[in-house]
C-alpha atoms as a PDB file:
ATOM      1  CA  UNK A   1      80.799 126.875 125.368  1.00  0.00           C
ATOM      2  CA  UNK A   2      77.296 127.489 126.662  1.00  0.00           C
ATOM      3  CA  UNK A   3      75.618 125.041 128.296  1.00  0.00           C
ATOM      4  CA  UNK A   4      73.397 123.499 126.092  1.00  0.00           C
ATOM      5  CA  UNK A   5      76.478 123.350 123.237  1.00  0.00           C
ATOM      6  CA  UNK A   6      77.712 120.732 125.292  1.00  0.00           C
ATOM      7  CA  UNK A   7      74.328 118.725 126.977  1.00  0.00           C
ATOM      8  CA  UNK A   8      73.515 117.229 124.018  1.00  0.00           C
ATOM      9  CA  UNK A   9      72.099 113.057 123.536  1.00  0.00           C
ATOM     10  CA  UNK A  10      74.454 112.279 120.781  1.00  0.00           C
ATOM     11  CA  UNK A  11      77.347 112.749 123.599  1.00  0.00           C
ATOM     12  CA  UNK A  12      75.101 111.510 126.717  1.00  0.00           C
ATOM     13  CA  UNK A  13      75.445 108.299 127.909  1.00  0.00           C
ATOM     14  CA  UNK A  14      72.280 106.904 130.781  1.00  0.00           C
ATOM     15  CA  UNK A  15      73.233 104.074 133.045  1.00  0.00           C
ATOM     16  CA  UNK A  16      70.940 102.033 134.886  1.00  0.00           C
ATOM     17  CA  UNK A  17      71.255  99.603 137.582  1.00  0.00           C
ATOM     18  CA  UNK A  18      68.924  97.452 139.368  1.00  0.00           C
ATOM     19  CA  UNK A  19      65.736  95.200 139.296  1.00  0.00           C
ATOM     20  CA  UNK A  20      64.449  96.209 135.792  1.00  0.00           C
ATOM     21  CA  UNK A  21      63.496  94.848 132.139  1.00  0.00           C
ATOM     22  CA  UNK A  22      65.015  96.303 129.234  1.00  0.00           C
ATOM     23  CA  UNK A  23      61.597  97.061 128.044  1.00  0.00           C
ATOM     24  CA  UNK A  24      60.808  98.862 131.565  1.00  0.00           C
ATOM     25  CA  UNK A  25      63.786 100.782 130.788  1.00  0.00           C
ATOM     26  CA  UNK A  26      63.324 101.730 127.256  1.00  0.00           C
ATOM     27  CA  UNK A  27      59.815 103.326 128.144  1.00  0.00           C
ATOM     28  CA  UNK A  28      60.630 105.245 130.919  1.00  0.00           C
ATOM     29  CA  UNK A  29      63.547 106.894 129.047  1.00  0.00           C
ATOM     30  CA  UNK A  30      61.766 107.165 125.444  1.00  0.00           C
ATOM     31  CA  UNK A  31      59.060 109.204 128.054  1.00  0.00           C
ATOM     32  CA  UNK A  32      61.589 111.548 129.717  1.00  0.00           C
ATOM     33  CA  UNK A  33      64.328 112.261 126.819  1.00  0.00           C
ATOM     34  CA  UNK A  34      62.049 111.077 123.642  1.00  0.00           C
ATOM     35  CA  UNK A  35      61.995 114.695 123.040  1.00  0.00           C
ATOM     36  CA  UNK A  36      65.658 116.120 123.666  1.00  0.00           C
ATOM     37  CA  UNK A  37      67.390 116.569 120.834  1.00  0.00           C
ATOM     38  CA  UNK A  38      70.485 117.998 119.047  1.00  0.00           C
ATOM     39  CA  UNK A  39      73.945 117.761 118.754  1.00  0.00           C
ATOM     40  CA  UNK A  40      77.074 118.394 121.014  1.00  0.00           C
ATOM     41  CA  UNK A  41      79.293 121.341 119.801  1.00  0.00           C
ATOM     42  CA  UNK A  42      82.807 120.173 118.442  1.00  0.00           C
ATOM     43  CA  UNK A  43      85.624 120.012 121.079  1.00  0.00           C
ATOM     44  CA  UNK A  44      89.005 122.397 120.339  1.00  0.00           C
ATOM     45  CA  UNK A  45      91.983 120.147 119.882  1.00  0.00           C
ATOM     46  CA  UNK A  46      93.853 119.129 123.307  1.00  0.00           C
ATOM     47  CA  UNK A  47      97.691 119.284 123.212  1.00  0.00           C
ATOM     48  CA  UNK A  48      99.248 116.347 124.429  1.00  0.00           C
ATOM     49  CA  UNK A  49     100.101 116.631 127.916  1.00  0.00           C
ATOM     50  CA  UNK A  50     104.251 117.755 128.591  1.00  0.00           C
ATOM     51  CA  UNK A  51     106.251 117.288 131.557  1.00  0.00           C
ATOM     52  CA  UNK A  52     108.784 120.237 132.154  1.00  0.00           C
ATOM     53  CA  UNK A  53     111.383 118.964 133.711  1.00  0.00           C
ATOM     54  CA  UNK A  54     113.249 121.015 136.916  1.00  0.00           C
ATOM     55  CA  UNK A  55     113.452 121.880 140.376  1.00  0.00           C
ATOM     56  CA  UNK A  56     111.350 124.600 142.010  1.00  0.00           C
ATOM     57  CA  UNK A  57     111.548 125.412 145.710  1.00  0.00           C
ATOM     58  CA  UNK A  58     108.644 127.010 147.982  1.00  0.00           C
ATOM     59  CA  UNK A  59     110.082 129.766 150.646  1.00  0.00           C
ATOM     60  CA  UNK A  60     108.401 129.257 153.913  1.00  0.00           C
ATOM     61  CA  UNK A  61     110.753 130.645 156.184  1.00  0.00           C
ATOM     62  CA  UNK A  62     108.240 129.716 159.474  1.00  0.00           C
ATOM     63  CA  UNK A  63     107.839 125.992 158.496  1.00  0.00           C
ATOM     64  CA  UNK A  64     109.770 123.684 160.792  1.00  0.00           C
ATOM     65  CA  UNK A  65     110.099 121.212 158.053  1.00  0.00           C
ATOM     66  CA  UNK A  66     110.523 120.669 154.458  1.00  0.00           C
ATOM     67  CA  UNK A  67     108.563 118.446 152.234  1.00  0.00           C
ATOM     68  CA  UNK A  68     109.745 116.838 148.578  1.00  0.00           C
ATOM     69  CA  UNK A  69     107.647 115.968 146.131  1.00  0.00           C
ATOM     70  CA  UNK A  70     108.703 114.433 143.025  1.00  0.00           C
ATOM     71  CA  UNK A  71     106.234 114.223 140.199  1.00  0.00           C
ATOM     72  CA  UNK A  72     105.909 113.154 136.881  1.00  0.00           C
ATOM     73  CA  UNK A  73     103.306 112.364 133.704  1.00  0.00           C
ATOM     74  CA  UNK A  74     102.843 108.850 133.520  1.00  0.00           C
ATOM     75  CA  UNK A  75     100.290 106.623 131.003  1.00  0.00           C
ATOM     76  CA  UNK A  76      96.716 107.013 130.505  1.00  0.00           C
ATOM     77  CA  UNK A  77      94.379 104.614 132.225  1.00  0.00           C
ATOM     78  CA  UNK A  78      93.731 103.373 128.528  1.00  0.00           C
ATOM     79  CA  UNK A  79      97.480 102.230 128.335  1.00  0.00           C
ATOM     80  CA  UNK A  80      98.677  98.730 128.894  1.00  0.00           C
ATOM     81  CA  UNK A  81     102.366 100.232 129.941  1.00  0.00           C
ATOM     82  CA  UNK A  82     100.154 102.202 132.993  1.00  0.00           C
ATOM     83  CA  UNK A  83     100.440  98.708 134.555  1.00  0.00           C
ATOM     84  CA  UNK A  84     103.729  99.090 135.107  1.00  0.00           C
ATOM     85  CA  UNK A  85     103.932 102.535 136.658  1.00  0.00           C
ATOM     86  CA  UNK A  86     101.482 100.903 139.251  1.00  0.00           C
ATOM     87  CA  UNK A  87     104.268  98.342 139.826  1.00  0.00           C
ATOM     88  CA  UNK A  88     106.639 101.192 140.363  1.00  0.00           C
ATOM     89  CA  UNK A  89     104.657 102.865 143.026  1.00  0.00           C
ATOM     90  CA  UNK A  90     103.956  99.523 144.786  1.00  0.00           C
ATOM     91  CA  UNK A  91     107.563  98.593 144.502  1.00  0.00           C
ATOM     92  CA  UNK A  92     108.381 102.669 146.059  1.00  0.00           C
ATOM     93  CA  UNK A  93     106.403 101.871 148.764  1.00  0.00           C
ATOM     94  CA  UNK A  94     107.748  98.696 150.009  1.00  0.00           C
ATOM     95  CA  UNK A  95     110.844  99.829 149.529  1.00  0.00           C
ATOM     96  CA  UNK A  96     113.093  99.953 152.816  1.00  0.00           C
ATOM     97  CA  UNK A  97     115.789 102.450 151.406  1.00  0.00           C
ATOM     98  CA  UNK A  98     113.329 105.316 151.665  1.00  0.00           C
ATOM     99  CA  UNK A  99     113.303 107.810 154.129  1.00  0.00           C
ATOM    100  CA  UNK A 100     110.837 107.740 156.870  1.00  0.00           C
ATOM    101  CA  UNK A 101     107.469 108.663 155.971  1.00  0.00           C
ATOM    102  CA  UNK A 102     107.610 108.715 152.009  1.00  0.00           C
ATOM    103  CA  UNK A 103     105.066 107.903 149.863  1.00  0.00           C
ATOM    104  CA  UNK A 104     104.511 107.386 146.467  1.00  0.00           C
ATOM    105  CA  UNK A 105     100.940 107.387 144.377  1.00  0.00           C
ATOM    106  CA  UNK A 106      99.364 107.137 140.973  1.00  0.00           C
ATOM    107  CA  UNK A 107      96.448 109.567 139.858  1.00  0.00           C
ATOM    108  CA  UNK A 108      95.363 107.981 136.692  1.00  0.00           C
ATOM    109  CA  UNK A 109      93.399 110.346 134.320  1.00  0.00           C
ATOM    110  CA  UNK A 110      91.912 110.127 131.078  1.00  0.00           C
ATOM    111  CA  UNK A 111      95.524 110.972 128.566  1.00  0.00           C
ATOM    112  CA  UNK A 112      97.688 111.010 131.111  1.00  0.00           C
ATOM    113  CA  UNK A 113      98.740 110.192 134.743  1.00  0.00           C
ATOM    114  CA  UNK A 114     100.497 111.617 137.416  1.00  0.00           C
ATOM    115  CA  UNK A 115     103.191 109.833 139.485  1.00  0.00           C
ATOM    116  CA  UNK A 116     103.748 111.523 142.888  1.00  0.00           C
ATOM    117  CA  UNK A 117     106.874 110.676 144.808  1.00  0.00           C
ATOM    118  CA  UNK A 118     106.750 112.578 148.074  1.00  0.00           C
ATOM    119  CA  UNK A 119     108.450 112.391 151.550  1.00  0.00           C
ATOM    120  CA  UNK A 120     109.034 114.778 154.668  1.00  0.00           C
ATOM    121  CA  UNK A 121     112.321 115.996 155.989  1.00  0.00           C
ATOM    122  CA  UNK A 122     114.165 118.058 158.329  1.00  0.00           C
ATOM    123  CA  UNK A 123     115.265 121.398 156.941  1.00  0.00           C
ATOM    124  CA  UNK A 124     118.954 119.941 157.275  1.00  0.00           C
ATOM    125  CA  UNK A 125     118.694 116.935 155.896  1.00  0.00           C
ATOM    126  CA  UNK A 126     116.295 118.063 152.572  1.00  0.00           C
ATOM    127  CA  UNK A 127     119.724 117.226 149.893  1.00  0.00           C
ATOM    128  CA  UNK A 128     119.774 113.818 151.849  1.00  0.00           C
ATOM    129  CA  UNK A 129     116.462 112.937 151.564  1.00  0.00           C
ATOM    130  CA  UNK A 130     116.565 114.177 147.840  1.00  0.00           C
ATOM    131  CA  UNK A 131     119.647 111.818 147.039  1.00  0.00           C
ATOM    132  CA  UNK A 132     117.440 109.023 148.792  1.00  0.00           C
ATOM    133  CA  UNK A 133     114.989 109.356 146.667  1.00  0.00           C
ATOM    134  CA  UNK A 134     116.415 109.700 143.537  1.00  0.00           C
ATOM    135  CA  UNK A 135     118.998 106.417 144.524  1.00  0.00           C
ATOM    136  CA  UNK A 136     116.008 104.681 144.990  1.00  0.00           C
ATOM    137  CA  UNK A 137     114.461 105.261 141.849  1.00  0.00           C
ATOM    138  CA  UNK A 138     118.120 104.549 140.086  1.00  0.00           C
ATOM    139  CA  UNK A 139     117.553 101.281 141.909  1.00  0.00           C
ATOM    140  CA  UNK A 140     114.456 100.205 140.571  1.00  0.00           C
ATOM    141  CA  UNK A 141     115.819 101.420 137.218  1.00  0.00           C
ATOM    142  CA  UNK A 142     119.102  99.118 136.997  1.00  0.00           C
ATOM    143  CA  UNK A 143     117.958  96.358 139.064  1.00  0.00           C
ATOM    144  CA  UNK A 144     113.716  96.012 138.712  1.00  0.00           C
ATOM    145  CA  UNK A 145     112.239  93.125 141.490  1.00  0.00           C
ATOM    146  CA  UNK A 146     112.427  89.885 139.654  1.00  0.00           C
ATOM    147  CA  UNK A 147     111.129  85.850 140.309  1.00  0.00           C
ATOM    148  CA  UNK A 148     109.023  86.204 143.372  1.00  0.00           C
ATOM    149  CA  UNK A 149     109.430  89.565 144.181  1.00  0.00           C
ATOM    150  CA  UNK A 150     108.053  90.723 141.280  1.00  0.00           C
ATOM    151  CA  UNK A 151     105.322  88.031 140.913  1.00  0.00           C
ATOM    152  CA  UNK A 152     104.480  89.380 144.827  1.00  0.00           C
ATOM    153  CA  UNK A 153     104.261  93.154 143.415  1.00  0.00           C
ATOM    154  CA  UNK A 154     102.089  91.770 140.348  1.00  0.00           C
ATOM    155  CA  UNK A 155      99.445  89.659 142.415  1.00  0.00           C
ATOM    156  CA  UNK A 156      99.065  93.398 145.014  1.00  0.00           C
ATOM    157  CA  UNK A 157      98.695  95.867 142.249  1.00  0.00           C
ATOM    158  CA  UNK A 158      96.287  92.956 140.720  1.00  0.00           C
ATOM    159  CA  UNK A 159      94.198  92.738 144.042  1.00  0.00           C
ATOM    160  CA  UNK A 160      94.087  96.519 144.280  1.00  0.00           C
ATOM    161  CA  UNK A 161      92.743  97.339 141.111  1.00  0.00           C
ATOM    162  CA  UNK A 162      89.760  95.002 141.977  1.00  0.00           C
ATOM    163  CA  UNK A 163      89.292  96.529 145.504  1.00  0.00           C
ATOM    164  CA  UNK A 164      87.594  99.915 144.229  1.00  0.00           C
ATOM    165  CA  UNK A 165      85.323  97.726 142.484  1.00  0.00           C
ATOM    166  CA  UNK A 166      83.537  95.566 144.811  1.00  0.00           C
ATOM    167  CA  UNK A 167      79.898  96.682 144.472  1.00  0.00           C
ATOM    168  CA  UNK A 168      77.604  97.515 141.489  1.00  0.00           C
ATOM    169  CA  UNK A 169      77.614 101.207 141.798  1.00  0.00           C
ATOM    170  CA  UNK A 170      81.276 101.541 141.668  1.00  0.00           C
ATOM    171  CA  UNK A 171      81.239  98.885 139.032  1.00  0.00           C
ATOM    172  CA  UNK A 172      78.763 101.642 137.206  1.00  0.00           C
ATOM    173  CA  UNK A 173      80.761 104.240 137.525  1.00  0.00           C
ATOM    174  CA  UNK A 174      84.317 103.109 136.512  1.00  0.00           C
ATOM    175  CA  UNK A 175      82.561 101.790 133.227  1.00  0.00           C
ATOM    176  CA  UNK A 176      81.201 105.364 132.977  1.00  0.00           C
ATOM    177  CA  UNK A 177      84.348 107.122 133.646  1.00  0.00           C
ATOM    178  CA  UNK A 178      86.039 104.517 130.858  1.00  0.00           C
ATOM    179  CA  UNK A 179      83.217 105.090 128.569  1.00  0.00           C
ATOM    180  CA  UNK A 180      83.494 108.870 128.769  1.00  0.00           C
ATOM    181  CA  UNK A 181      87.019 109.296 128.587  1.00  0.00           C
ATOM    182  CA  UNK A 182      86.877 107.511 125.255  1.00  0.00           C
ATOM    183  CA  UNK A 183      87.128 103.807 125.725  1.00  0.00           C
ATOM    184  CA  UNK A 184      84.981 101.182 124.189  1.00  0.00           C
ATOM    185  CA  UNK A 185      82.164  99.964 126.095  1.00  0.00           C
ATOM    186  CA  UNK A 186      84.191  96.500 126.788  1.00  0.00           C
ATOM    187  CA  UNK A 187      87.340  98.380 127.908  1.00  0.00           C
ATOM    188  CA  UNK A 188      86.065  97.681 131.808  1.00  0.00           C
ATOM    189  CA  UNK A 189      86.010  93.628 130.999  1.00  0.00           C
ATOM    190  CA  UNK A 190      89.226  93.304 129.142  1.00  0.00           C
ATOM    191  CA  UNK A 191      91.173  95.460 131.763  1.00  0.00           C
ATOM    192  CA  UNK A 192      89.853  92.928 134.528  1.00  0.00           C
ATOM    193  CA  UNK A 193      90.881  90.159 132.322  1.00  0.00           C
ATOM    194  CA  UNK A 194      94.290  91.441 132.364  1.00  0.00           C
ATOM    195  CA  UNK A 195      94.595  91.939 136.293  1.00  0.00           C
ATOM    196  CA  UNK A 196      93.201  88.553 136.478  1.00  0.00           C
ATOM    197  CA  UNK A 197      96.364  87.433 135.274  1.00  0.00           C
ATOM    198  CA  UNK A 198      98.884  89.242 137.502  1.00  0.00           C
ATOM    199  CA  UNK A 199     101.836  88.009 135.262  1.00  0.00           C
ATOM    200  CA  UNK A 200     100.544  90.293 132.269  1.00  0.00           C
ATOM    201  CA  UNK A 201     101.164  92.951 133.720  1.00  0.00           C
ATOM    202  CA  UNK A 202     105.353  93.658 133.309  1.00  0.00           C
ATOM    203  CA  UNK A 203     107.360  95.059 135.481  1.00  0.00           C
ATOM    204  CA  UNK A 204     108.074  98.428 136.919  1.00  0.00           C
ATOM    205  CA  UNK A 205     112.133  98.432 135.458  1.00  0.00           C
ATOM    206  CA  UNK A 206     111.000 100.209 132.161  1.00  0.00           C
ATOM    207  CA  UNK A 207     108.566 102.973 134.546  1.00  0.00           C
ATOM    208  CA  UNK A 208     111.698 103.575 136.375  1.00  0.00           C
ATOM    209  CA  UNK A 209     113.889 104.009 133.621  1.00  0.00           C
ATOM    210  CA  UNK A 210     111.957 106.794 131.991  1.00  0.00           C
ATOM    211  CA  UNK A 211     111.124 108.630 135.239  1.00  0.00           C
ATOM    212  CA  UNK A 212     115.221 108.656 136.215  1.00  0.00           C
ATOM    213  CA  UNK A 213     115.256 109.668 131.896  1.00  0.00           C
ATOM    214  CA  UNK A 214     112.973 112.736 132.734  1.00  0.00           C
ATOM    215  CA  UNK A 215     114.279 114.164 135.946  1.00  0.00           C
END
């Protein structure tokens, strides 16, 4: 597409923060864009994102050590069951059956997500570390945190989703981010009414269960 196939106003969306009227605002945009005009050029259809499953290994024969990564497509940001992959990773991470130095994290995107399971290891003991991993996942899986473990997990993934959020600009531009990925303009609100109430928010057994399902 060229550019102005896709900088069009029926697809723009202006954002303005700070000590103003409506009325101030309404002029001093009708003044700069009263005159742009036409409309955005129609997007190709997406495929739906795929995992594809298996193992790949990276040669480095001068590194001293290895590193594993495990990774995987979890929910949009849009989806209520995302809440529960964010449980996963915060139960992963406070896990003590881990090997030293593992991490996992959550990259939410627009359709899809991507769960990251990584951790370093001694060229010797890579199989070990991979069985650790994946015994931990199996874990979480068969036997998900429960009673106050779980409602411990809830009320930090619920304070953490807040913490990016604390001033008006990043406010601004999490709405915008929503807004462009498709959302409705109250999607911001009604996702911080359901962190405000850590115990809507499930549990990370059913995220487990389909990451051990797609490995």
């Amino acid at each position: 597409f060229r550019s102005r196939d896709r900088w069009r106003p029926d697809r723009a969306v202006l954002a303005i923060a700070g000590d103003v009227t409506p009325d101030q605002v309404f002029a001093a945009v009708e003044e700069r864009f009263g005159a742009w005009a036409g409309r955005t050029a129609q997007e190709p259809l997406r495929p739906a994102p795929q995992s594809i499953a298996g193992v790949r290994v990276i040669d480095a024969p001068e590194a001293p050590t290895a590193e594993l990564r495990w990774g995987a497509i979890a929910p949009g940001r849009s989806e209520a069951s995302l809440a529960g992959w964010q449980l996963l990773v915060a139960a992963l991470n406070q896990s003590e059956t881990l090997p030293r130095g593992a991490r996992a994290q959550l990259l939410t995107l627009r359709d899809a997500s991507l769960f990251l399971l990584s951790a370093p290891s001694s060229l010797g003991d890579a199989a070990k570390t991979a069985k650790q991993l994946r015994e931990a996942i199996d874990a979480l899986a068969t036997a998900p945190p429960k009673g106050p473990a779980l409602d411990a997990l809830r009320v930090t993934v619920a304070r953490g989703w807040a913490l990016p959020l604390e001033s008006p600009g990043a406010q601004l531009t999490a709405w915008l981010n929503g807004f462009l990925a498709g959302q409705p303009a109250d999607q911001l609100a009604r996702t911080a009414a359901r962190y405000a109430d850590p115990a809507s928010l499930g549990d990370a057994g059913a995220a487990a269960a389909a990451l051990r399902a797609g490995a």
